[in-house]
Structures are given as structure tokens and as C-alpha cells.
């Protein structure tokens, strides 16, 4: 029996998370399926910014470093974020960017292996990683002795056979930015450890989207975005987690004064804070950083398991409706059907994927395009309704059946993000 | 003849920059002498933040990467800032932090020397640099072969004798964060070059405070804050300049996707943008970054030579009034009297410097304290009046002559910034 609009409305009425949509200020006439690229704006973000700018900066000025706790923001936000990823207090900082944080933890992981197992000189990563991850490895290797190499696996199932006596560090994206494939965090961490390697996780497309338990998985290091599913604001600073057991082996090369044990002693020699603050570097962008709290406060009103149930219901619905409404229109599902292997976005290949996405955007359905040929739809259970999925697929059907995408203004490539 | 309050009022009436004070929203009852640590809030900052948050993020969402030009912000702001430092369009990015930008340009400078003069393995810096500069060198050296060392000079006049055949890179702070000492940018750059070294300038305490001409000085690289004299907001991203001639030798290890020549190709291998964008790394904190424009727009209404004239008049006045009003109270001038060697802040040593600064803050005169024993007063010609200097010194006189500092609540050390 086909799925109907009425059925979607019924699901919305029964949705225990429906009220969370009111926490966001969403533009009218838009179905926003790009929360996995830039999360929507929490309703309290503007008032929070006003407080940071007009009161903390404008009135209290330099005094806000102490009075407003600016200096502690990276760890305070880290503590707020910790329950979402199975970490404890004092184990996370929110700071800098994902790329920079990856550089820090990779350098730490490599340094640990240099001491423990110096013969291991391979960093194993995914060819299909978001490219900046690979670029940062390449930048890191540019400083190190020539023996170190980056090796790439082409498919998740190749991991076990590629792990070996040379593997120093494994770098994986928990959820793939393009396909939506989700690794088994525990299983892959165990495989890496069994092979003698350390493992670093990029959580950009999973944090706030799927339940994560870094402690239970026995992961070593993790980094991730706060501006996607966590709704921290455009380019908001990134998170960094290090397993507390690695503290004795702490080292990172971006050793700025914020990571110093006693930054106001103005000592000539760097002496790192032995806690997670050792991963801090320079002065943080306080307005952008402070806004991260707005998104995290919304997560505190629910839990990741409820969000995951709704996320899967929505992505299941998206897939089922596309198959029901758009059969024969050239779409090929890229995202795994198995729940355990799926994040919170759904991707389809289409030979005219770029133009299809542009035509949808013109209709107010905001997804995005990723090379090659992939139309990607982020499904954010905090603010999306079942009827939004219904409506989005109806728009997609219209774009495809009426060949709406086949117009120069949609096919011409511009800058995409 | 002693300087009088009336004389200060007369100078204010004649001040051609007086109207610029209205560009700022300053708290009532405060004399803010810490603009060299955190610049005051431009009056239009709040409206700008509202536009970035409510419209660009809230309504236009992901589309703002193109529509609002977020992707181009680092270079657009760089071009706005360029006239303040004698640089051309396309030569500056505003991104990340000063510490991180220093790491990038130091790595580039070292790499250039590795090719040209590999026998040179000394990085020469100042013992009295703001410590993060030294910490970043130490982090960099942690990756490099053991032959590299950091050597420190104790006094500016020691530079010529310490430059030698081993010197690869010289790192200097244009204006010292504590003493206010200003290097001759051209002379020191020429000395470094004559000795075969490259030179990197830290402009944190000079940018927006004194005229700078990087091109004329033939400097190689420069980094600096935007949240001090440029009034960009707390922790706003930092600037980075590289001499265009060094582009052919570009390399930097923080090689994230924002620095890629074609970031949306999603290529596996890093291929840097050959312009200044090659120094970008990860996704930038857009709200904090966008606010940098507010401060720069104020500078566009004047020029650095007018600002410098007023700055010197104000610092001269500060020194003269302290000598007139606070003689015998234990203050020792740390800042050079010679104009050419002075930045835009004035520092005094006092055995109870910490408590003196706290007592002044309680009176609404916001300076800051820097180890050891240094009371530091930033003099920002954009928004300070001659009568503010008069009033500040009257408060200082009261604190000292009445031993107001000698109270536990002022003498007890807390966190300072």
C-alpha cells in the first residue's frame, strides 16, 4: 500500500520530538535538507549574540575574559557536548577548526607510536574521506621523515586486510560526508587496536546525528564540526576529544599560549597543560564560539537515542517515497539501506545531479550536490517533519518528471559549498 | 609650566579626529586604556551581527556561502586591511589565530631557506616576545630534524651581532607587548637580509596603532591580531601577509581544504591555491570574522599618519602628566621616550604594579598588568581624548598617594588577561 500525505501527517502528530522544531527559526517556504552542511539557526542565537557583543564585549570589555568566562569557553562547551559522544567532563575542547584539530591529534597519535612502535610508519585513511582530512595528513607528513606514508582504502570492507605491521594510525570518518555510510565505531576501533594501530575518528557527519560512545568504543582521538547537526552557527569552532589514558603521552605541535599550563606566567618555554586544554592554541573567536551553546542547549532537552529513532524513520521514509514516487527517473540510492550503516543523510546519484539540486533549490528544497553526480539530503530530526519529507519528494518528482533541471540556469556550474 | 586640565580640553577642541569617538559605543564611567588587549566595540557591530546571524545564517542558510560572500571573507577583509600595513590587494588573509598564522609563515620561511641555504638552522627571536610566538617556534621545531634551534636575543641592540651565517629566520615583534618598544621595521628587515636571513614580523601591538609599510620595508612575512587596535571583537581572526615574491616558494603544513586551488573538486591530493588563499586551512568562524569589517570601516575614515600624530601626543601627555603628578611614587617608565621607538601604549614598572592596576580598575580606569611588575596603558587615538589621559593620571595619583592599592582585594592574584 503506498505511503500517503495523510500517513505522514499522522506520524507528525505522534512525534514526541515535534516540539523541538519551535527551538529553531526556520525561513518560511523552505524545506531545509542541508543541516548536515550548515545547521539551522536556534531561536535564541540572536539574543545570545546580543548579550556577548553588547554586554560582554561592549560594556564589560577586557573584564569579560574572567567575568563572562571567555577563557573557559572551550572546556565549558566541551563538557556540554560530552554526553553526545560518550565522553566525560574535562575530555573535550571546542576550539579552532576540524582541520586544525585533526592535525593536533594526528601528530599526538604519531608521536605515541614513534615511542611505542617506531617501525610503524603508515597512516591509513579512506580515499573517500572529506578531502581536508587527507590534506592535513599530507601537511603533517611534509614535516616528518621520509619513511612515513599515507595509504588509502577504497571500501570499508577493505579495512581488516589493509591493517598490518606497518600501520601506525588509522583515520576514519564515522559517517561518510557523501554516501552517508556509517562505520561501526566499536568494531573498527577494535580492529585497529588488534592490529597494533591507534585510531582517530572524524565525527563531522555523525556528531549530533547518531548516538556515539567514544569511551565504550575505546577510540583514541576524535574531532568534529559543531556547525552541522549541532547548529553552532556558520564555521563555529570544532570539537576535539582525546582519550584520558593518552594524557601521559601528550604532545602536539600547535603549541600556543592557550595550551600552556600557566599562560600568564609569560614563561619563555612551552609547558603544556596536562588536561585537555593542552590542545588549545591561540585566542578563540568568542562571538562564534559562544553561539555554540545555543545548539547544545537544545540537545539537552532530548537524547540521541530518541533523535536516532526519528532520524531513521525519516531517512527510511525518504528512501521509500523516492522509490514510490520517482521510480524510473534515473536516481540510484548511494546511502546504505541497513540502519546500522546509515548516518542521517540520504544521497542519490543522478547523471544530472548538479542541475537536479539547483532546480530543487529554486523550489525552496535546499539539499546539496557533491562530486560526482551525488544529490545529498540531510535529515535533521530536531526540526524536520514527516510532511517535509513528503513535500520534498513531491518537488523532486516534479523536477524529474517535468525535466525541470534541463535549463541552462540550473546546469551552469557556479561555486558550490 | 605645568600641564592643566584646561590645556587638555583645548587640545580636545582642536583634535581633528575627535568625531571618531562617536564610532564606538563606550561604557559610561570608564576610561578604557586596554584597547591594545581588546579593542572597544564599534557602534555598528551589533547591527552587523544581527545581519549575519538573522538574515545570512537564519534565512539564507547554506546559500550565504556564495550569496553573502562568506567564502571570500578572508581575502575581502585582507584587502580592506592592506592599506594599513602597506600591502596590496590579494596579499593578506584574515583567518585563524595569530599563533596558527605564525606557524604557517615560519614553516614557509624555513622551507625557503632549506632550499636556498640549508646550512642555516637557527631561528632568531626575542626573549621578550609575547610567549606564544616562542611556543609556536618550539612546536614547529618539534617536527623538524634536530639541527634546528631557537636562539633568543635579550635586547634590540643585540640583533646585529647575533645575526650570522647560521641564521635562517628572524622573528621580531614590531611593538613589544609589554614595554611598547617599536623596532625600525625597515632597518631590521635590511639587517636580516644583509645577513642572509628571512624576517617574520609579529604586528599584534602595532597594526592599527602605528604606520606600517611592509612593502617599503621589504619584509618577508607578517602576522597580527585584529582584536586589539583594529577593534574586530573578542578573539576575532588574525591577519597574515606574505611577500608576493615568495609565492613561487609557497609551502605551509596546515594544508586544509580552504587553501586548496579547487576545493570543491574533492581531489585526494592537496594542491595549494597559488595566491594568498594558500594560507587558509579550515572553515572560518563567520560571525566573528564578519565583525572584523566594522573596525576596518572606521580606519577607512582617517589615515594612519593622523592617528599616529594623535597617538604620540597622547602618550607624550601620559608620560609628562605622570612625571608631573606622580613624581616620587615609585613608577619607572618602561616605554621608550623616543617617538621612533614607541608604539601606542605606555608602561611603568612599580613594585606593586599588580595591585595598582586593580585599584585603578576599581575606579573605572581600565589598564592591565603584565609580569613582572608592569602596569600597561593602551592609548587608542580613535576613541581616547586628552581629558581622558588627564583623568586617568589623576586616578593613578590618588591610588598611589593614598596607597589605595594596599588592600587585600587588590593584592590578591586572580586570573589576569
Short mmCIF file of C-alpha atoms in Angstrom, two decimals, chain A residues 25-27 30 32 34 37-42 45-46 49-54 56-63 65-66 70-71 96-97 99-100 103-104 107 111 127-128 130-132 134-140 142-145 150 152 177-178 227 231-237 251-258 260 262-271 281-289 291 366-368 370-371 414-417, chain B residues 25-27 30 32 34 37-42 45-46 49-54 56-63 65-66 70-71 96-97 99-100 103-104 107 111 127-128 130-132 134-140 142-145 150 152 177-178 227 231-237 251-258 260 262-271 281-289 291 366-368 370-371 414-417:
data_model
loop_
_atom_site.label_atom_id
_atom_site.label_comp_id
_atom_site.label_asym_id
_atom_site.label_seq_id
_atom_site.Cartn_x
_atom_site.Cartn_y
_atom_site.Cartn_z
CA UNK A 25 13.85 29.98 13.47
CA UNK A 26 13.34 28.44 10.03
CA UNK A 27 12.67 30.53 6.93
CA UNK A 30 11.85 26.41 2.67
CA UNK A 32 15.89 22.67 4.67
CA UNK A 34 21.23 20.78 4.35
CA UNK A 37 26.38 21.19 5.95
CA UNK A 38 25.19 24.23 7.93
CA UNK A 39 22.74 23.63 10.76
CA UNK A 40 19.70 25.89 11.10
CA UNK A 41 19.61 28.85 13.48
CA UNK A 42 18.44 28.21 17.04
CA UNK A 45 21.03 32.67 18.84
CA UNK A 46 20.36 36.33 18.16
CA UNK A 49 24.88 37.21 20.29
CA UNK A 50 23.47 40.49 21.55
CA UNK A 51 24.49 39.58 25.07
CA UNK A 52 28.01 38.60 24.02
CA UNK A 53 28.51 41.66 21.85
CA UNK A 54 26.64 44.49 23.57
CA UNK A 56 30.22 41.23 27.42
CA UNK A 57 32.30 43.00 24.78
CA UNK A 58 30.71 46.46 24.69
CA UNK A 59 30.30 47.12 28.41
CA UNK A 60 32.50 44.69 30.34
CA UNK A 61 35.27 44.76 27.75
CA UNK A 62 38.53 43.10 28.80
CA UNK A 63 36.98 42.08 32.12
CA UNK A 65 37.81 37.18 29.93
CA UNK A 66 37.21 36.37 33.58
CA UNK A 70 35.60 33.54 27.92
CA UNK A 71 38.82 31.89 28.90
CA UNK A 96 39.83 26.19 16.14
CA UNK A 97 38.68 24.13 13.15
CA UNK A 99 41.21 20.52 10.07
CA UNK A 100 43.48 22.04 12.73
CA UNK A 103 46.45 17.97 12.76
CA UNK A 104 46.89 18.12 16.53
CA UNK A 107 50.53 14.48 15.49
CA UNK A 111 54.21 10.67 18.41
CA UNK A 127 40.11 7.62 -0.30
CA UNK A 128 36.53 8.83 0.10
CA UNK A 130 36.26 14.53 3.16
CA UNK A 131 39.39 15.78 1.39
CA UNK A 132 40.62 18.16 4.08
CA UNK A 134 43.74 13.78 3.68
CA UNK A 135 45.23 17.21 3.04
CA UNK A 136 46.02 17.64 6.72
CA UNK A 137 47.77 14.26 6.79
CA UNK A 138 49.77 15.34 3.77
CA UNK A 139 50.73 18.59 5.52
CA UNK A 140 51.79 16.66 8.60
CA UNK A 142 55.58 17.17 4.91
CA UNK A 143 57.44 17.78 8.16
CA UNK A 144 58.23 14.21 9.09
CA UNK A 145 60.98 11.91 8.00
CA UNK A 150 49.61 7.86 3.70
CA UNK A 152 44.18 4.84 1.32
CA UNK A 177 30.07 13.06 4.01
CA UNK A 178 28.84 11.92 0.60
CA UNK A 227 28.22 23.86 12.66
CA UNK A 231 23.66 24.02 14.87
CA UNK A 232 26.52 26.09 16.28
CA UNK A 233 26.48 28.71 13.53
CA UNK A 234 28.45 29.21 10.32
CA UNK A 235 32.01 27.99 10.78
CA UNK A 236 31.67 27.68 14.55
CA UNK A 237 34.78 26.20 16.20
CA UNK A 251 52.25 16.16 22.53
CA UNK A 252 51.01 18.44 19.83
CA UNK A 253 52.89 20.87 17.64
CA UNK A 254 50.40 23.76 17.56
CA UNK A 255 51.63 24.74 20.98
CA UNK A 256 50.24 28.22 21.51
CA UNK A 257 49.78 30.06 24.78
CA UNK A 258 46.19 28.91 25.38
CA UNK A 260 50.20 26.43 28.32
CA UNK A 262 50.41 28.75 33.24
CA UNK A 263 49.79 31.08 30.32
CA UNK A 264 50.09 34.30 32.32
CA UNK A 265 53.49 33.49 33.75
CA UNK A 266 54.81 34.62 30.36
CA UNK A 267 57.47 31.92 30.52
CA UNK A 268 59.85 31.51 27.60
CA UNK A 269 59.39 27.74 27.37
CA UNK A 270 56.21 25.93 26.44
CA UNK A 271 54.90 23.68 29.21
CA UNK A 281 46.48 27.08 20.76
CA UNK A 282 45.58 30.76 20.23
CA UNK A 283 42.87 33.22 21.23
CA UNK A 284 39.44 31.96 20.20
CA UNK A 285 36.74 33.80 18.21
CA UNK A 286 34.47 34.44 21.18
CA UNK A 287 31.28 35.50 19.42
CA UNK A 288 31.23 32.45 17.15
CA UNK A 289 32.36 30.23 20.00
CA UNK A 291 26.93 30.76 19.98
CA UNK A 366 17.60 23.01 -0.03
CA UNK A 367 19.80 19.96 -0.47
CA UNK A 368 23.30 20.00 -1.86
CA UNK A 370 28.74 16.63 -4.11
CA UNK A 371 31.02 15.39 -6.85
CA UNK A 414 28.90 28.05 -10.12
CA UNK A 415 30.63 27.92 -6.80
CA UNK A 416 29.07 25.27 -4.60
CA UNK A 417 29.56 24.58 -0.95
CA UNK B 25 29.92 52.51 21.99
CA UNK B 26 31.95 53.07 25.14
CA UNK B 27 30.63 52.27 28.61
CA UNK B 30 35.07 54.08 32.19
CA UNK B 32 39.43 52.41 28.64
CA UNK B 34 43.23 48.43 27.28
CA UNK B 37 44.41 43.94 24.53
CA UNK B 38 40.76 44.02 23.44
CA UNK B 39 39.63 46.91 21.25
CA UNK B 40 36.38 48.69 22.08
CA UNK B 41 33.11 47.88 20.33
CA UNK B 42 32.34 49.78 17.12
CA UNK B 45 28.91 45.86 15.49
CA UNK B 46 25.57 44.78 16.91
CA UNK B 49 25.98 40.74 13.87
CA UNK B 50 22.20 40.80 13.57
CA UNK B 51 22.50 40.85 9.80
CA UNK B 52 24.99 37.98 9.74
CA UNK B 53 23.01 35.87 12.20
CA UNK B 54 19.34 36.58 11.48
CA UNK B 56 22.63 35.44 6.37
CA UNK B 57 22.51 32.40 8.66
CA UNK B 58 18.85 32.29 9.69
CA UNK B 59 17.17 32.99 6.36
CA UNK B 60 19.67 32.40 3.57
CA UNK B 61 21.32 29.50 5.35
CA UNK B 62 23.79 27.48 3.25
CA UNK B 63 23.25 29.84 0.31
CA UNK B 65 28.48 30.85 1.39
CA UNK B 66 28.04 32.33 -2.07
CA UNK B 70 31.38 34.04 3.28
CA UNK B 71 33.83 32.04 1.24
CA UNK B 96 42.56 31.52 12.21
CA UNK B 97 44.70 32.93 15.03
CA UNK B 99 49.66 31.72 16.72
CA UNK B 100 48.49 29.50 13.86
CA UNK B 103 53.23 28.61 12.42
CA UNK B 104 52.30 28.76 8.73
CA UNK B 107 57.18 26.93 8.20
CA UNK B 111 61.23 25.75 3.87
CA UNK B 127 63.32 36.54 24.77
CA UNK B 128 60.81 39.28 25.50
CA UNK B 130 54.84 37.57 23.58
CA UNK B 131 55.38 33.98 24.68
CA UNK B 132 53.04 32.30 22.19
CA UNK B 134 58.23 31.34 21.07
CA UNK B 135 55.92 28.43 21.86
CA UNK B 136 54.90 28.15 18.22
CA UNK B 137 58.56 28.06 17.15
CA UNK B 138 59.12 25.32 19.72
CA UNK B 139 56.17 23.35 18.32
CA UNK B 140 57.49 23.75 14.82
CA UNK B 142 59.43 19.55 17.45
CA UNK B 143 58.76 18.18 13.99
CA UNK B 144 61.97 19.13 12.31
CA UNK B 145 65.35 17.49 12.27
CA UNK B 150 65.70 28.66 18.59
CA UNK B 152 66.94 34.39 21.76
CA UNK B 177 53.58 43.83 24.10
CA UNK B 178 54.98 44.85 27.47
CA UNK B 227 41.05 42.26 18.09
CA UNK B 231 38.61 46.60 17.19
CA UNK B 232 37.50 43.40 15.45
CA UNK B 233 35.84 41.85 18.51
CA UNK B 234 36.99 39.37 21.15
CA UNK B 235 39.30 36.80 19.60
CA UNK B 236 38.49 37.86 16.05
CA UNK B 237 40.59 36.01 13.44
CA UNK B 251 54.57 25.82 1.33
CA UNK B 252 52.75 25.52 4.61
CA UNK B 253 51.86 22.44 6.61
CA UNK B 254 48.35 23.40 7.79
CA UNK B 255 47.08 22.45 4.37
CA UNK B 256 43.33 22.27 4.78
CA UNK B 257 40.70 22.44 2.07
CA UNK B 258 40.18 26.21 2.23
CA UNK B 260 43.17 24.19 -1.99
CA UNK B 262 39.95 23.84 -6.36
CA UNK B 263 38.37 22.90 -3.02
CA UNK B 264 35.12 21.58 -4.50
CA UNK B 265 36.78 19.14 -6.84
CA UNK B 266 37.14 16.93 -3.77
CA UNK B 267 40.51 15.75 -5.05
CA UNK B 268 42.53 13.34 -2.93
CA UNK B 269 45.76 15.32 -3.21
CA UNK B 270 46.39 18.77 -1.81
CA UNK B 271 47.20 21.34 -4.48
CA UNK B 281 43.11 25.98 6.26
CA UNK B 282 39.63 25.12 7.59
CA UNK B 283 36.15 26.63 7.74
CA UNK B 284 36.21 30.05 9.39
CA UNK B 285 34.05 31.35 12.28
CA UNK B 286 31.88 33.57 10.14
CA UNK B 287 30.15 35.66 12.80
CA UNK B 288 33.42 36.63 14.48
CA UNK B 289 35.12 37.05 11.11
CA UNK B 291 32.56 41.64 12.58
CA UNK B 366 40.99 50.00 32.73
CA UNK B 367 44.65 49.27 32.11
CA UNK B 368 46.30 45.90 32.55
CA UNK B 370 51.96 42.18 32.75
CA UNK B 371 54.63 40.25 34.57
CA UNK B 414 43.43 36.17 40.31
CA UNK B 415 43.32 35.20 36.70
CA UNK B 416 44.53 38.06 34.55
CA UNK B 417 44.40 38.51 30.83
#
